[in-house]
């Protein structure tokens, strides 16, 4: 009996930490902090044709983060790390499907 509760406790801890480090919440926080001013709800207040909806390509998004242009801020690796830009891309692809 004792052994089983130890295993259950470990599984619970593992599930909790996996959840705490899952990419979605961090991607969402980053998006709100760095992108939502111009892209609220995946839209685009500066150029309504260039929304974030229906994007599927991680590399396209991470490239745009680094290059900016046509009114978009350029984010260097100090402002948005490579890992963070991937989290942002994953968040955008998952969140703004239509
Ligand atoms: C100052 C306003 C501004 C901010 C801040 C901003 N963007 Fe943009 N974004 C734009 C504009 C304007 C465009 C259209 C640029 C163009 O036509 O090339 C754009 C275009 C894009 C595109 C291409 C969309 C498409 O359909 O071609 C992506 C992807 C994108 N932004 C992602 C981001 C991410 C991720 C962030 C946060 C890290 C961000 N943007 C922050 C203004 C902004």
PDB file of C-alpha atoms and ligand atoms in Angstrom:
ATOM      1  CA  UNK A   1       0.000   0.000   0.000  1.00  0.00           C
ATOM      2  CA  UNK A   2       2.735   2.425   1.012  1.00  0.00           C
ATOM      3  CA  UNK A   3       4.696   1.856  -2.171  1.00  0.00           C
ATOM      4  CA  UNK A   4       1.679   2.612  -4.292  1.00  0.00           C
ATOM      5  CA  UNK A   5       1.037   5.974  -2.644  1.00  0.00           C
ATOM      6  CA  UNK A   6       4.679   6.965  -3.185  1.00  0.00           C
ATOM      7  CA  UNK A   7       4.313   6.166  -6.879  1.00  0.00           C
ATOM      8  CA  UNK A   8       1.062   8.106  -7.061  1.00  0.00           C
ATOM      9  CA  UNK A   9       2.705  11.089  -5.375  1.00  0.00           C
ATOM     10  CA  UNK A  10       5.640  11.011  -7.814  1.00  0.00           C
ATOM     11  CA  UNK A  11       3.361  10.842 -10.821  1.00  0.00           C
ATOM     12  CA  UNK A  12       1.396  13.791  -9.459  1.00  0.00           C
ATOM     13  CA  UNK A  13       4.579  15.831  -9.002  1.00  0.00           C
ATOM     14  CA  UNK A  14       5.786  14.938 -12.494  1.00  0.00           C
ATOM     15  CA  UNK A  15       2.451  15.897 -14.033  1.00  0.00           C
ATOM     16  CA  UNK A  16       2.444  19.162 -12.139  1.00  0.00           C
ATOM     17  CA  UNK A  17       5.956  20.187 -13.239  1.00  0.00           C
ATOM     18  CA  UNK A  18       5.337  19.190 -16.852  1.00  0.00           C
ATOM     19  CA  UNK A  19       2.303  21.410 -16.763  1.00  0.00           C
ATOM     20  CA  UNK A  20       4.175  24.318 -15.192  1.00  0.00           C
ATOM     21  CA  UNK A  21       6.732  24.260 -18.016  1.00  0.00           C
ATOM     22  CA  UNK A  22       4.328  23.613 -20.870  1.00  0.00           C
ATOM     23  CA  UNK A  23       4.902  25.943 -23.787  1.00  0.00           C
ATOM     24  CA  UNK A  24       1.386  27.331 -24.154  1.00  0.00           C
ATOM     25  CA  UNK A  25       1.198  29.533 -21.048  1.00  0.00           C
ATOM     26  CA  UNK A  26       4.657  31.027 -21.651  1.00  0.00           C
ATOM     27  CA  UNK A  27       3.958  31.595 -25.344  1.00  0.00           C
ATOM     28  CA  UNK A  28       0.749  33.318 -24.412  1.00  0.00           C
ATOM     29  CA  UNK A  29       2.476  35.555 -21.849  1.00  0.00           C
ATOM     30  CA  UNK A  30       5.171  36.470 -24.384  1.00  0.00           C
ATOM     31  CA  UNK A  31       2.583  37.206 -27.020  1.00  0.00           C
ATOM     32  CA  UNK A  32       0.667  39.507 -24.685  1.00  0.00           C
ATOM     33  CA  UNK A  33       3.844  41.273 -23.674  1.00  0.00           C
ATOM     34  CA  UNK A  34       5.498  41.739 -27.088  1.00  0.00           C
ATOM     35  CA  UNK A  35       2.981  41.304 -29.883  1.00  0.00           C
ATOM     36  CA  UNK A  36      -0.581  41.930 -28.716  1.00  0.00           C
ATOM     37  CA  UNK A  37      -0.261  45.736 -28.951  1.00  0.00           C
ATOM     38  CA  UNK A  38      -0.253  45.435 -32.734  1.00  0.00           C
ATOM     39  CA  UNK A  39      -1.771  41.958 -33.078  1.00  0.00           C
ATOM     40  CA  UNK A  40      -4.725  41.861 -30.658  1.00  0.00           C
ATOM     41  CA  UNK A  41      -6.564  38.519 -31.055  1.00  0.00           C
ATOM     42  CA  UNK A  42      -4.206  37.636 -33.877  1.00  0.00           C
ATOM     43  CA  UNK A  43      -5.304  40.640 -35.938  1.00  0.00           C
ATOM     44  CA  UNK A  44      -3.154  43.517 -37.130  1.00  0.00           C
ATOM     45  CA  UNK A  45      -4.024  47.091 -36.184  1.00  0.00           C
ATOM     46  CA  UNK A  46      -1.484  48.569 -38.598  1.00  0.00           C
ATOM     47  CA  UNK A  47      -2.162  46.455 -41.662  1.00  0.00           C
ATOM     48  CA  UNK A  48      -5.448  44.540 -41.424  1.00  0.00           C
ATOM     49  CA  UNK A  49      -4.465  42.325 -44.344  1.00  0.00           C
ATOM     50  CA  UNK A  50      -1.440  40.900 -42.538  1.00  0.00           C
ATOM     51  CA  UNK A  51      -3.090  39.087 -39.648  1.00  0.00           C
ATOM     52  CA  UNK A  52      -1.668  36.106 -37.788  1.00  0.00           C
ATOM     53  CA  UNK A  53      -4.643  33.926 -38.635  1.00  0.00           C
ATOM     54  CA  UNK A  54      -4.172  30.595 -40.333  1.00  0.00           C
ATOM     55  CA  UNK A  55      -0.372  30.701 -40.234  1.00  0.00           C
ATOM     56  CA  UNK A  56       1.214  27.245 -40.157  1.00  0.00           C
ATOM     57  CA  UNK A  57       4.925  27.746 -40.670  1.00  0.00           C
ATOM     58  CA  UNK A  58       7.066  28.123 -37.533  1.00  0.00           C
ATOM     59  CA  UNK A  59      10.050  29.342 -39.570  1.00  0.00           C
ATOM     60  CA  UNK A  60       8.015  32.023 -41.304  1.00  0.00           C
ATOM     61  CA  UNK A  61       6.904  33.404 -37.936  1.00  0.00           C
ATOM     62  CA  UNK A  62      10.312  33.217 -36.241  1.00  0.00           C
ATOM     63  CA  UNK A  63      11.805  34.867 -39.356  1.00  0.00           C
ATOM     64  CA  UNK A  64       9.289  37.698 -39.213  1.00  0.00           C
ATOM     65  CA  UNK A  65      10.059  38.224 -35.512  1.00  0.00           C
ATOM     66  CA  UNK A  66      13.742  38.693 -36.372  1.00  0.00           C
ATOM     67  CA  UNK A  67      13.298  40.734 -39.545  1.00  0.00           C
ATOM     68  CA  UNK A  68      10.227  42.893 -38.805  1.00  0.00           C
ATOM     69  CA  UNK A  69       9.667  45.541 -41.458  1.00  0.00           C
ATOM     70  CA  UNK A  70       6.723  47.356 -43.078  1.00  0.00           C
ATOM     71  CA  UNK A  71       5.741  48.769 -39.723  1.00  0.00           C
ATOM     72  CA  UNK A  72       6.506  45.727 -37.616  1.00  0.00           C
ATOM     73  CA  UNK A  73       9.078  45.963 -34.848  1.00  0.00           C
ATOM     74  CA  UNK A  74      12.258  43.983 -35.383  1.00  0.00           C
ATOM     75  CA  UNK A  75      13.068  41.837 -32.348  1.00  0.00           C
ATOM     76  CA  UNK A  76      16.705  40.831 -31.840  1.00  0.00           C
ATOM     77  CA  UNK A  77      17.826  37.798 -29.834  1.00  0.00           C
ATOM     78  CA  UNK A  78      18.243  39.908 -26.703  1.00  0.00           C
ATOM     79  CA  UNK A  79      14.602  40.993 -26.778  1.00  0.00           C
ATOM     80  CA  UNK A  80      13.114  37.673 -27.908  1.00  0.00           C
ATOM     81  CA  UNK A  81      15.408  34.630 -27.608  1.00  0.00           C
ATOM     82  CA  UNK A  82      15.359  31.857 -30.225  1.00  0.00           C
ATOM     83  CA  UNK A  83      13.559  29.598 -27.746  1.00  0.00           C
ATOM     84  CA  UNK A  84      10.976  32.289 -27.008  1.00  0.00           C
ATOM     85  CA  UNK A  85      10.371  33.016 -30.676  1.00  0.00           C
ATOM     86  CA  UNK A  86       9.612  29.309 -31.179  1.00  0.00           C
ATOM     87  CA  UNK A  87       7.175  29.405 -28.263  1.00  0.00           C
ATOM     88  CA  UNK A  88       5.537  32.444 -29.854  1.00  0.00           C
ATOM     89  CA  UNK A  89       5.252  30.689 -33.212  1.00  0.00           C
ATOM     90  CA  UNK A  90       3.714  27.593 -31.577  1.00  0.00           C
ATOM     91  CA  UNK A  91       1.278  29.773 -29.672  1.00  0.00           C
ATOM     92  CA  UNK A  92       0.251  31.709 -32.792  1.00  0.00           C
ATOM     93  CA  UNK A  93      -0.245  28.569 -34.894  1.00  0.00           C
ATOM     94  CA  UNK A  94      -2.323  26.887 -32.174  1.00  0.00           C
ATOM     95  CA  UNK A  95      -4.357  29.921 -31.155  1.00  0.00           C
ATOM     96  CA  UNK A  96      -5.259  31.881 -34.287  1.00  0.00           C
ATOM     97  CA  UNK A  97      -6.466  29.180 -36.608  1.00  0.00           C
ATOM     98  CA  UNK A  98      -9.134  31.275 -38.277  1.00  0.00           C
TER      99      UNK A  98
HETATM  100  C1  LIG B   1       4.569  47.854 -33.815  1.00  0.00           C
HETATM  101  C2  LIG B   1       3.551  46.905 -34.197  1.00  0.00           C
HETATM  102  C3  LIG B   1       3.902  45.418 -34.245  1.00  0.00           C
HETATM  103  C4  LIG B   1       4.391  44.628 -33.229  1.00  0.00           C
HETATM  104  C5  LIG B   1       4.782  45.038 -31.819  1.00  0.00           C
HETATM  105  C6  LIG B   1       4.445  43.290 -33.776  1.00  0.00           C
HETATM  106  N1  LIG B   1       4.030  43.267 -35.079  1.00  0.00           N
HETATM  107 FE1  LIG B   1       3.908  41.655 -36.301  1.00  0.00          FE
HETATM  108  N2  LIG B   1       3.339  42.836 -37.827  1.00  0.00           N
HETATM  109  C7  LIG B   1       3.141  44.194 -37.768  1.00  0.00           C
HETATM  110  C8  LIG B   1       2.866  44.707 -39.101  1.00  0.00           C
HETATM  111  C9  LIG B   1       2.598  46.160 -39.461  1.00  0.00           C
HETATM  112  C10 LIG B   1       2.898  43.590 -39.971  1.00  0.00           C
HETATM  113  C11 LIG B   1       2.754  43.570 -41.491  1.00  0.00           C
HETATM  114  C12 LIG B   1       4.171  43.622 -42.014  1.00  0.00           C
HETATM  115  C13 LIG B   1       4.306  43.406 -43.486  1.00  0.00           C
HETATM  116  O1  LIG B   1       3.397  43.710 -44.237  1.00  0.00           O
HETATM  117  O2  LIG B   1       5.385  42.906 -43.879  1.00  0.00           O
HETATM  118  C14 LIG B   1       3.185  42.437 -39.132  1.00  0.00           C
HETATM  119  C15 LIG B   1       3.275  41.136 -39.626  1.00  0.00           C
HETATM  120  C16 LIG B   1       3.534  40.031 -38.861  1.00  0.00           C
HETATM  121  C17 LIG B   1       3.571  38.686 -39.365  1.00  0.00           C
HETATM  122  C18 LIG B   1       3.300  38.258 -40.819  1.00  0.00           C
HETATM  123  C19 LIG B   1       1.815  38.062 -40.991  1.00  0.00           C
HETATM  124  C20 LIG B   1       1.420  37.566 -42.356  1.00  0.00           C
HETATM  125  O3  LIG B   1       0.299  37.029 -42.488  1.00  0.00           O
HETATM  126  O4  LIG B   1       2.198  37.699 -43.300  1.00  0.00           O
HETATM  127  C21 LIG B   1       3.872  37.872 -38.309  1.00  0.00           C
HETATM  128  C22 LIG B   1       4.021  36.358 -38.333  1.00  0.00           C
HETATM  129  C23 LIG B   1       4.019  38.727 -37.151  1.00  0.00           C
HETATM  130  N3  LIG B   1       3.790  40.028 -37.512  1.00  0.00           N
HETATM  131  C24 LIG B   1       4.324  38.266 -35.885  1.00  0.00           C
HETATM  132  C25 LIG B   1       4.575  39.091 -34.799  1.00  0.00           C
HETATM  133  C26 LIG B   1       5.018  38.622 -33.505  1.00  0.00           C
HETATM  134  C27 LIG B   1       5.231  37.172 -33.155  1.00  0.00           C
HETATM  135  C28 LIG B   1       5.179  39.718 -32.727  1.00  0.00           C
HETATM  136  C29 LIG B   1       5.701  39.771 -31.287  1.00  0.00           C
HETATM  137  C30 LIG B   1       6.988  39.178 -31.042  1.00  0.00           C
HETATM  138  C31 LIG B   1       4.834  40.888 -33.511  1.00  0.00           C
HETATM  139  N4  LIG B   1       4.474  40.470 -34.765  1.00  0.00           N
HETATM  140  C32 LIG B   1       4.868  42.177 -33.050  1.00  0.00           C
HETATM  141  C33 LIG B   1       3.204  44.970 -36.643  1.00  0.00           C
HETATM  142  C34 LIG B   1       3.689  44.559 -35.400  1.00  0.00           C
END
